[in-house]
Backbone as CSV, one residue per row, in Angstrom:
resi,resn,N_x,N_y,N_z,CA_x,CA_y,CA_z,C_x,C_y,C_z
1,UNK,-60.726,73.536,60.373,-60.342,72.145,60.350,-59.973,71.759,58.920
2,UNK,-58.541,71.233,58.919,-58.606,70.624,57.654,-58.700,69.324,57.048
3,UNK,-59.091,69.272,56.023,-58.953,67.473,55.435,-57.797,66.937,55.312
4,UNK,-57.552,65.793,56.143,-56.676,65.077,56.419,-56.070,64.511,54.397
5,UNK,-54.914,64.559,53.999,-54.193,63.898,52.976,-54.873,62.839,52.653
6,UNK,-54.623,62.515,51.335,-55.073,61.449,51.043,-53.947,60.695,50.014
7,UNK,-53.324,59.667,50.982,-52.114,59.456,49.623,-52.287,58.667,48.947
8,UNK,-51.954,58.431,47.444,-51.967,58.311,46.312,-51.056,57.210,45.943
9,UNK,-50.200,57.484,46.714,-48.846,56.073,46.353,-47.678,56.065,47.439
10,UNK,-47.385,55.263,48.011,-45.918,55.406,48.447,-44.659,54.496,47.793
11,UNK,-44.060,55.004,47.670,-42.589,54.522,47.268,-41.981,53.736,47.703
12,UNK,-41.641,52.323,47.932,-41.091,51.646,49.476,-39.455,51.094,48.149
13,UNK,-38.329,51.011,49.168,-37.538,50.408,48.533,-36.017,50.654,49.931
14,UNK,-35.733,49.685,49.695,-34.676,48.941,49.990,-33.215,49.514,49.666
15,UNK,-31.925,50.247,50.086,-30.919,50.258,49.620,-29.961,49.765,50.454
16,UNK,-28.926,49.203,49.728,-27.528,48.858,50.562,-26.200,49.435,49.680
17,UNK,-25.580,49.798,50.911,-24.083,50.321,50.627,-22.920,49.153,50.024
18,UNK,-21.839,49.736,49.803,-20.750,48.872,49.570,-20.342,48.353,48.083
19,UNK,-19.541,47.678,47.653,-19.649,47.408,46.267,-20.704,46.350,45.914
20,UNK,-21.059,45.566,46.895,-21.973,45.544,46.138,-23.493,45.788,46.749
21,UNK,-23.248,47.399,46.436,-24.805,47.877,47.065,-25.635,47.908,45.591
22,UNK,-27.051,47.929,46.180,-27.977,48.117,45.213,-29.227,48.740,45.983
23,UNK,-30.307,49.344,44.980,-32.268,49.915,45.589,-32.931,48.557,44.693
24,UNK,-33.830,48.556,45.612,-34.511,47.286,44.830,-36.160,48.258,45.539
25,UNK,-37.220,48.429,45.117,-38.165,48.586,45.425,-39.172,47.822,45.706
26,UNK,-39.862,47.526,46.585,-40.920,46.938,47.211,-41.788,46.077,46.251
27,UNK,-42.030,46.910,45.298,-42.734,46.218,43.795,-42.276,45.532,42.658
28,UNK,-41.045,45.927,42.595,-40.248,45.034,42.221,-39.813,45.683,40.617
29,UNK,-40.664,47.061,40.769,-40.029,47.949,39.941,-38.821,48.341,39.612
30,UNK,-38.441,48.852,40.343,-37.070,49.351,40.480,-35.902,48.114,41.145
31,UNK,-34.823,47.782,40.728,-33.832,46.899,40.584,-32.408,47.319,40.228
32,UNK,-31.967,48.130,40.921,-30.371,48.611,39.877,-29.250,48.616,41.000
33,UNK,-28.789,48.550,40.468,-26.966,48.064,41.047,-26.727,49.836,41.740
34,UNK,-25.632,49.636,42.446,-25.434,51.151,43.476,-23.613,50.414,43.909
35,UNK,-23.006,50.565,43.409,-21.662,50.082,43.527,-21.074,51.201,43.973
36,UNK,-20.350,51.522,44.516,-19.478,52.420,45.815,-18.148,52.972,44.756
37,UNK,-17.898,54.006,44.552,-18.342,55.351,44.576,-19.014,55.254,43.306
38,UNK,-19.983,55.860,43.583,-21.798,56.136,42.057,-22.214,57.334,42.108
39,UNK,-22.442,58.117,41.364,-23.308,59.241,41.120,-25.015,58.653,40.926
40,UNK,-25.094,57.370,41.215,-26.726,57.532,40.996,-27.484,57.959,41.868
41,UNK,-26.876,58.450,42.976,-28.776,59.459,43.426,-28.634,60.368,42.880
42,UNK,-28.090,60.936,42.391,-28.201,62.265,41.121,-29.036,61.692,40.183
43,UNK,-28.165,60.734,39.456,-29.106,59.995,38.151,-30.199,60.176,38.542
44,UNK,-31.240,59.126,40.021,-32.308,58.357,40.125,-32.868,60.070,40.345
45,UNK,-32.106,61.123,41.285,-33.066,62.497,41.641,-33.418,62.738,40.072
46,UNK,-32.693,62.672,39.397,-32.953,63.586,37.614,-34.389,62.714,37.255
47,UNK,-34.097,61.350,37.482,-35.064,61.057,36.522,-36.583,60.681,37.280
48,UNK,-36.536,60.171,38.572,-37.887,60.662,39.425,-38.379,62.410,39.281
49,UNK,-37.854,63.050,39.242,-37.938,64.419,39.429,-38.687,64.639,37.610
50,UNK,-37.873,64.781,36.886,-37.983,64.603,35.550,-39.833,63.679,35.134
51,UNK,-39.931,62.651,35.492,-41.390,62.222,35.467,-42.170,62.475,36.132
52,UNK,-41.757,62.853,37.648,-43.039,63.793,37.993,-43.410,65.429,37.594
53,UNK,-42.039,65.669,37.044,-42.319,66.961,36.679,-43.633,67.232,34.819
54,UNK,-43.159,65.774,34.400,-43.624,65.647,32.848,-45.136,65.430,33.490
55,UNK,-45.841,64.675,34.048,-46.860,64.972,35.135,-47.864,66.284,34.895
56,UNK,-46.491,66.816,35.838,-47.561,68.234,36.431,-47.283,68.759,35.172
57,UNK,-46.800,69.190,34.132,-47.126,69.595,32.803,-47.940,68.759,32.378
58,UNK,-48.135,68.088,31.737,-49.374,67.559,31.304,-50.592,67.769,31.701
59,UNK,-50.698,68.124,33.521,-51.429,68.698,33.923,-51.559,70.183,33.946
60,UNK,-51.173,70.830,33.703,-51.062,71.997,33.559,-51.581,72.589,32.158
61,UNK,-51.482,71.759,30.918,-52.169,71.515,29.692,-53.224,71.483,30.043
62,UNK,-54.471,70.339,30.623,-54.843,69.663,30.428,-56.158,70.911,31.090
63,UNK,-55.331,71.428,32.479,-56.254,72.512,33.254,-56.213,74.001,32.474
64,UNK,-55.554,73.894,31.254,-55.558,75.155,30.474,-56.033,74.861,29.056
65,UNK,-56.501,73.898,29.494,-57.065,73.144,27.748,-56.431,73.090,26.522
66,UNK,-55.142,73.222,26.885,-53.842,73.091,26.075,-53.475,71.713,25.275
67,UNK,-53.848,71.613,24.084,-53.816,70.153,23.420,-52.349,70.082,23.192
68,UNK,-51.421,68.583,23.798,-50.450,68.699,23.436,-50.806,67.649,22.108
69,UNK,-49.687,68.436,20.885,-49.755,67.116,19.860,-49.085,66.418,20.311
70,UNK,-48.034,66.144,20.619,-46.894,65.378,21.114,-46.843,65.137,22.801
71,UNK,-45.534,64.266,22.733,-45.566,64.096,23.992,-44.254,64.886,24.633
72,UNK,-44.146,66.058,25.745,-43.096,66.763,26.229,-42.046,65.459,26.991
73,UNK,-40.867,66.391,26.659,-39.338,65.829,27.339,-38.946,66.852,28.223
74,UNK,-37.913,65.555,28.961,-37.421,66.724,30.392,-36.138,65.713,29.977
75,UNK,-34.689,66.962,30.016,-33.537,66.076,30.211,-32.857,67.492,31.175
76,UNK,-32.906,66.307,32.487,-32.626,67.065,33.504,-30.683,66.127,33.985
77,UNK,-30.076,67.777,34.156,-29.217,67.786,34.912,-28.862,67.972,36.369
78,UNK,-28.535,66.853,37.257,-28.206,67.462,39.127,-27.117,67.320,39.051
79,UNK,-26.305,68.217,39.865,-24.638,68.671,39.879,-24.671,68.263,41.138
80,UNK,-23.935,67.467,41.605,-23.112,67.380,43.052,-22.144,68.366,43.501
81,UNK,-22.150,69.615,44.348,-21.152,70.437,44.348,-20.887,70.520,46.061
82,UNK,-19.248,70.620,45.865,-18.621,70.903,47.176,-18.463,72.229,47.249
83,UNK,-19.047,73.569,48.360,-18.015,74.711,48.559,-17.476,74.342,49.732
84,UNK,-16.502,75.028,50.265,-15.969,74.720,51.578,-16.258,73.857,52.960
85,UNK,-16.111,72.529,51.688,-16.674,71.238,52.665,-17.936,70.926,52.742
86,UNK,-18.916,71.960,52.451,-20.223,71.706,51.976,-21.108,71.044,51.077
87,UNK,-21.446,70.308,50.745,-22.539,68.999,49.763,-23.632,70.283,49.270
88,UNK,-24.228,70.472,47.940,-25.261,70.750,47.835,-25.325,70.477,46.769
89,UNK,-26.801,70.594,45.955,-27.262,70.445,44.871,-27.138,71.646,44.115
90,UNK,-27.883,71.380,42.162,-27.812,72.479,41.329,-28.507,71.496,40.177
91,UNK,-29.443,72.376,39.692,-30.563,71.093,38.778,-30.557,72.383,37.828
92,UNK,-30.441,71.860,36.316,-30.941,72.103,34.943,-32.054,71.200,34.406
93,UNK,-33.481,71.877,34.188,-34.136,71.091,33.320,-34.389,71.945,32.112
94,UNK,-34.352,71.056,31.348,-34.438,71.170,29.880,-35.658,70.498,29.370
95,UNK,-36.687,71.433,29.036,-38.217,71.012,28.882,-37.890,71.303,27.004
96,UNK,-38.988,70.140,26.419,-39.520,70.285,24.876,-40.979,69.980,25.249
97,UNK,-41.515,71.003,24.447,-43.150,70.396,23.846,-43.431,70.959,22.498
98,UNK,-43.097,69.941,22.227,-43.280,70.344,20.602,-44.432,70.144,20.562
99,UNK,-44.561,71.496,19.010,-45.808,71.852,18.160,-46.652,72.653,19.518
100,UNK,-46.274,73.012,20.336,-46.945,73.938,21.481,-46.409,75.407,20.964
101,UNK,-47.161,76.437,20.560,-46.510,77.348,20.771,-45.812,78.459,22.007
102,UNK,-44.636,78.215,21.699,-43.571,79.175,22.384,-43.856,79.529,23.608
103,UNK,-44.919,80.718,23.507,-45.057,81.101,24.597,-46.209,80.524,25.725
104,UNK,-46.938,79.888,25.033,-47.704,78.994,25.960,-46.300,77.811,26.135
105,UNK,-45.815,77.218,25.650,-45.017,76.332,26.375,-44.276,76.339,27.155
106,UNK,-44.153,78.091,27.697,-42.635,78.269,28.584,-44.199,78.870,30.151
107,UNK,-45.135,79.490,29.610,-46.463,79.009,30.713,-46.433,77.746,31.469
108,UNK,-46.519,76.908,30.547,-46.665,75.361,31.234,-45.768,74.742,31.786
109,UNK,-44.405,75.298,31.555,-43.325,74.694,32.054,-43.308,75.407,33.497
110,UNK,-43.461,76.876,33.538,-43.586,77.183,34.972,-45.004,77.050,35.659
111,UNK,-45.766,76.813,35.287,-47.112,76.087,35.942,-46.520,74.536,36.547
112,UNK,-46.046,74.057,35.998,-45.555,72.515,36.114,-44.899,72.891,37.637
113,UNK,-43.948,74.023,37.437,-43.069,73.727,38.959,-43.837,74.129,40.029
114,UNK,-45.341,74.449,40.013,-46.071,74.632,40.800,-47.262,73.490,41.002
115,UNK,-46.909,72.846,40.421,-47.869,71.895,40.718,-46.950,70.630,41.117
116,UNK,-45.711,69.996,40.102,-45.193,69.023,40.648,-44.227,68.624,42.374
117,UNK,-44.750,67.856,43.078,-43.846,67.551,44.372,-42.277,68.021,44.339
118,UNK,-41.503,67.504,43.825,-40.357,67.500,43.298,-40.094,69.093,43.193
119,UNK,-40.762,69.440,42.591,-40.265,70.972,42.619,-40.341,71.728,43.589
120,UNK,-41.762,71.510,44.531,-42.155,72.522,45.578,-40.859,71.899,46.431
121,UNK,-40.928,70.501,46.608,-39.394,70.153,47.476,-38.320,70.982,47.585
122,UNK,-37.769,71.380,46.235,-36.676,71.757,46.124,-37.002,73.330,46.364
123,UNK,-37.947,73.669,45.952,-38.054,75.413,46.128,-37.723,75.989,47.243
124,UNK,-36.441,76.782,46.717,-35.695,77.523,47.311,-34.924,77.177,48.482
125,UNK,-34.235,75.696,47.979,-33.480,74.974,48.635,-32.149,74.806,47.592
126,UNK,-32.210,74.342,46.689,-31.800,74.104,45.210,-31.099,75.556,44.610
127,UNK,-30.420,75.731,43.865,-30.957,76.916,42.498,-31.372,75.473,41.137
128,UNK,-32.272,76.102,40.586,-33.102,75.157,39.163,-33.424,76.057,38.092
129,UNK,-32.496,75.728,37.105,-32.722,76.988,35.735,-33.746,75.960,34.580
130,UNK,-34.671,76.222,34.649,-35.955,75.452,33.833,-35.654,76.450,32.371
131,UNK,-35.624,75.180,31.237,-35.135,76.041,29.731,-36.052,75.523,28.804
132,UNK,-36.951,76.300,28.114,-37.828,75.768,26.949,-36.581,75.284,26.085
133,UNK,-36.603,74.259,25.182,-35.691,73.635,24.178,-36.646,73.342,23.205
């Protein structure tokens, strides 16, 4: 028998099409314009993805007793690509943690894609080239 989930947060938000579409979220967080033709669910995937991923690194420090001095960056790229009429994705993240050394920092960056949502999502749905910077 297993233990039933226990969730943590849900996300609620609102979108409309058209020029003048917009997401407005439930909390009143999120508010941004969505005007017809937009690349922002790319944008909004990069940068939800991108903070939960900074997350599970931090956690991944934190369970390896890894002091960060600083605070790590993610500047993540999603590609919209057509092959033969086909829609799919293609994600670059570009991780920094400075003053971490090297090789513990490229540890934590792939610990991270095992711990953050966002990643297990995409695993092996996606291709995702994760780059210490």
């Amino acid at each position: 028998m297993t233990t039933p989930a226990k969730v943590l947060f849900t996300g609620k938000t609102h979108v409309t099409a058209g020029s003048n579409g917009a997401a407005h979220s439930a909390d009143g967080f999120l508010d941004i314009k969505l005007a017809q033709p937009h690349p922002a669910a790319e944008n909004l995937f990069a940068a939800a993805w991108s903070a939960c991923y900074l997350g599970a690194l931090q956690l991944a420090a934190q369970q390896r007793k890894v002091k960060l001095p600083s605070e790590p960056e993610v500047d993540a790229e999603i590609d919209l690509n057509n092959a033969g009429g086909a829609f799919f994705l293609r994600a670059r993240l570009n991780v920094s943690v400075p003053g971490v050394d090297r090789a513990v920092a490229q540890e934590l960056i792939e610990a991270a894609h095992g711990i953050c949502p966002y990643s297990k999502a995409v695993h092996g749905n996606i291709d995702v080239t994760t780059t210490l910077i």
